Amino acid sequence: METSEFGFTVSVDGCFPYNPLDHNLESFAAAHTAAGNFLASNPNHKCVELFRLDYVNGRLVDDAVYDYDALDQVVTSA
């Protein structure tokens, strides 16, 4: 079974990025909305990156990172 999870990471002062969510989300749109809400309520954070994790039978098979400001443009893929 193939599934995907979405979320976002933030970093502060060059520190390692972290995911402020308690759990990942089921859609890219939900992750984008959550990231926008996070930025609006945390003005000290200036940058977020959205991510997608793809699983097959519970095993991570692919991931991608998207720039928050360029919704349809893939910045990196691993």
Tab-separated table of C-alpha atoms in Angstrom:
chain	number	residue	atom	x	y	z
A	1	MET	CA	0.000	0.000	0.000
A	2	GLU	CA	1.318	3.418	-0.980
A	3	THR	CA	0.822	6.403	1.337
A	4	SER	CA	2.252	9.886	1.712
A	5	GLU	CA	2.645	12.225	4.659
A	6	PHE	CA	3.200	15.969	4.541
A	7	GLY	CA	4.508	18.563	6.954
A	8	PHE	CA	6.974	21.400	7.335
A	9	THR	CA	10.209	22.197	9.072
A	10	VAL	CA	11.520	25.449	10.510
A	11	SER	CA	14.989	26.496	11.591
A	12	VAL	CA	16.073	29.267	13.916
A	13	ASP	CA	19.431	31.030	13.685
A	14	GLY	CA	21.003	28.352	11.519
A	15	CYS	CA	20.090	25.523	13.886
A	16	PHE	CA	19.064	22.113	12.567
A	17	PRO	CA	15.506	22.291	11.137
A	18	TYR	CA	12.745	20.789	13.236
A	19	ASN	CA	9.134	19.785	12.664
A	20	PRO	CA	6.843	21.704	15.075
A	21	LEU	CA	3.826	19.469	14.351
A	22	ASP	CA	2.726	16.679	16.685
A	23	HIS	CA	2.073	14.496	13.631
A	24	ASN	CA	2.412	14.721	9.862
A	25	LEU	CA	-0.578	15.628	7.703
A	26	GLU	CA	-2.435	13.837	4.899
A	27	SER	CA	-2.188	16.497	2.165
A	28	PHE	CA	0.139	19.099	0.745
A	29	ALA	CA	-2.587	21.742	1.096
A	30	ALA	CA	-2.995	20.976	4.811
A	31	ALA	CA	0.772	21.246	5.338
A	32	HIS	CA	0.887	24.567	3.484
A	33	THR	CA	-1.993	25.942	5.559
A	34	ALA	CA	-0.379	24.742	8.800
A	35	ALA	CA	2.931	26.346	7.793
A	36	GLY	CA	1.196	29.651	7.024
A	37	ASN	CA	-0.604	29.578	10.363
A	38	PHE	CA	2.667	28.765	12.143
A	39	LEU	CA	4.451	31.705	10.467
A	40	ALA	CA	1.578	34.064	11.289
A	41	SER	CA	1.676	33.151	14.976
A	42	ASN	CA	5.494	32.926	15.242
A	43	PRO	CA	6.924	36.078	13.621
A	44	ASN	CA	10.462	35.234	14.787
A	45	HIS	CA	10.468	32.354	12.269
A	46	LYS	CA	11.055	33.643	8.752
A	47	CYS	CA	11.418	30.494	6.691
A	48	VAL	CA	9.771	27.108	6.438
A	49	GLU	CA	10.157	24.202	4.047
A	50	LEU	CA	7.344	21.813	3.249
A	51	PHE	CA	8.117	18.125	2.915
A	52	ARG	CA	6.542	15.000	1.501
A	53	LEU	CA	7.351	11.473	2.686
A	54	ASP	CA	6.267	8.559	0.483
A	55	TYR	CA	5.817	5.090	1.955
A	56	VAL	CA	5.168	1.680	0.417
A	57	ASN	CA	3.964	-0.933	2.897
A	58	GLY	CA	5.092	1.283	5.771
A	59	ARG	CA	8.634	1.716	4.438
A	60	LEU	CA	9.974	5.133	3.397
A	61	VAL	CA	10.791	5.021	-0.321
A	62	ASP	CA	11.054	8.697	-1.321
A	63	ASP	CA	10.997	12.197	0.089
A	64	ALA	CA	10.970	15.712	-1.288
A	65	VAL	CA	11.333	19.230	0.080
A	66	TYR	CA	9.428	22.186	-1.328
A	67	ASP	CA	10.030	25.895	-0.867
A	68	TYR	CA	7.067	27.383	1.009
A	69	ASP	CA	6.927	30.414	-1.306
A	70	ALA	CA	7.095	28.401	-4.550
A	71	LEU	CA	4.278	25.930	-4.079
A	72	ASP	CA	4.726	23.861	-7.227
A	73	GLN	CA	8.515	24.031	-7.533
A	74	VAL	CA	10.593	21.221	-6.093
A	75	VAL	CA	13.729	22.583	-4.451
A	76	THR	CA	15.390	19.292	-3.552
A	77	SER	CA	14.499	15.668	-3.858
A	78	ALA	CA	16.272	12.748	-2.209
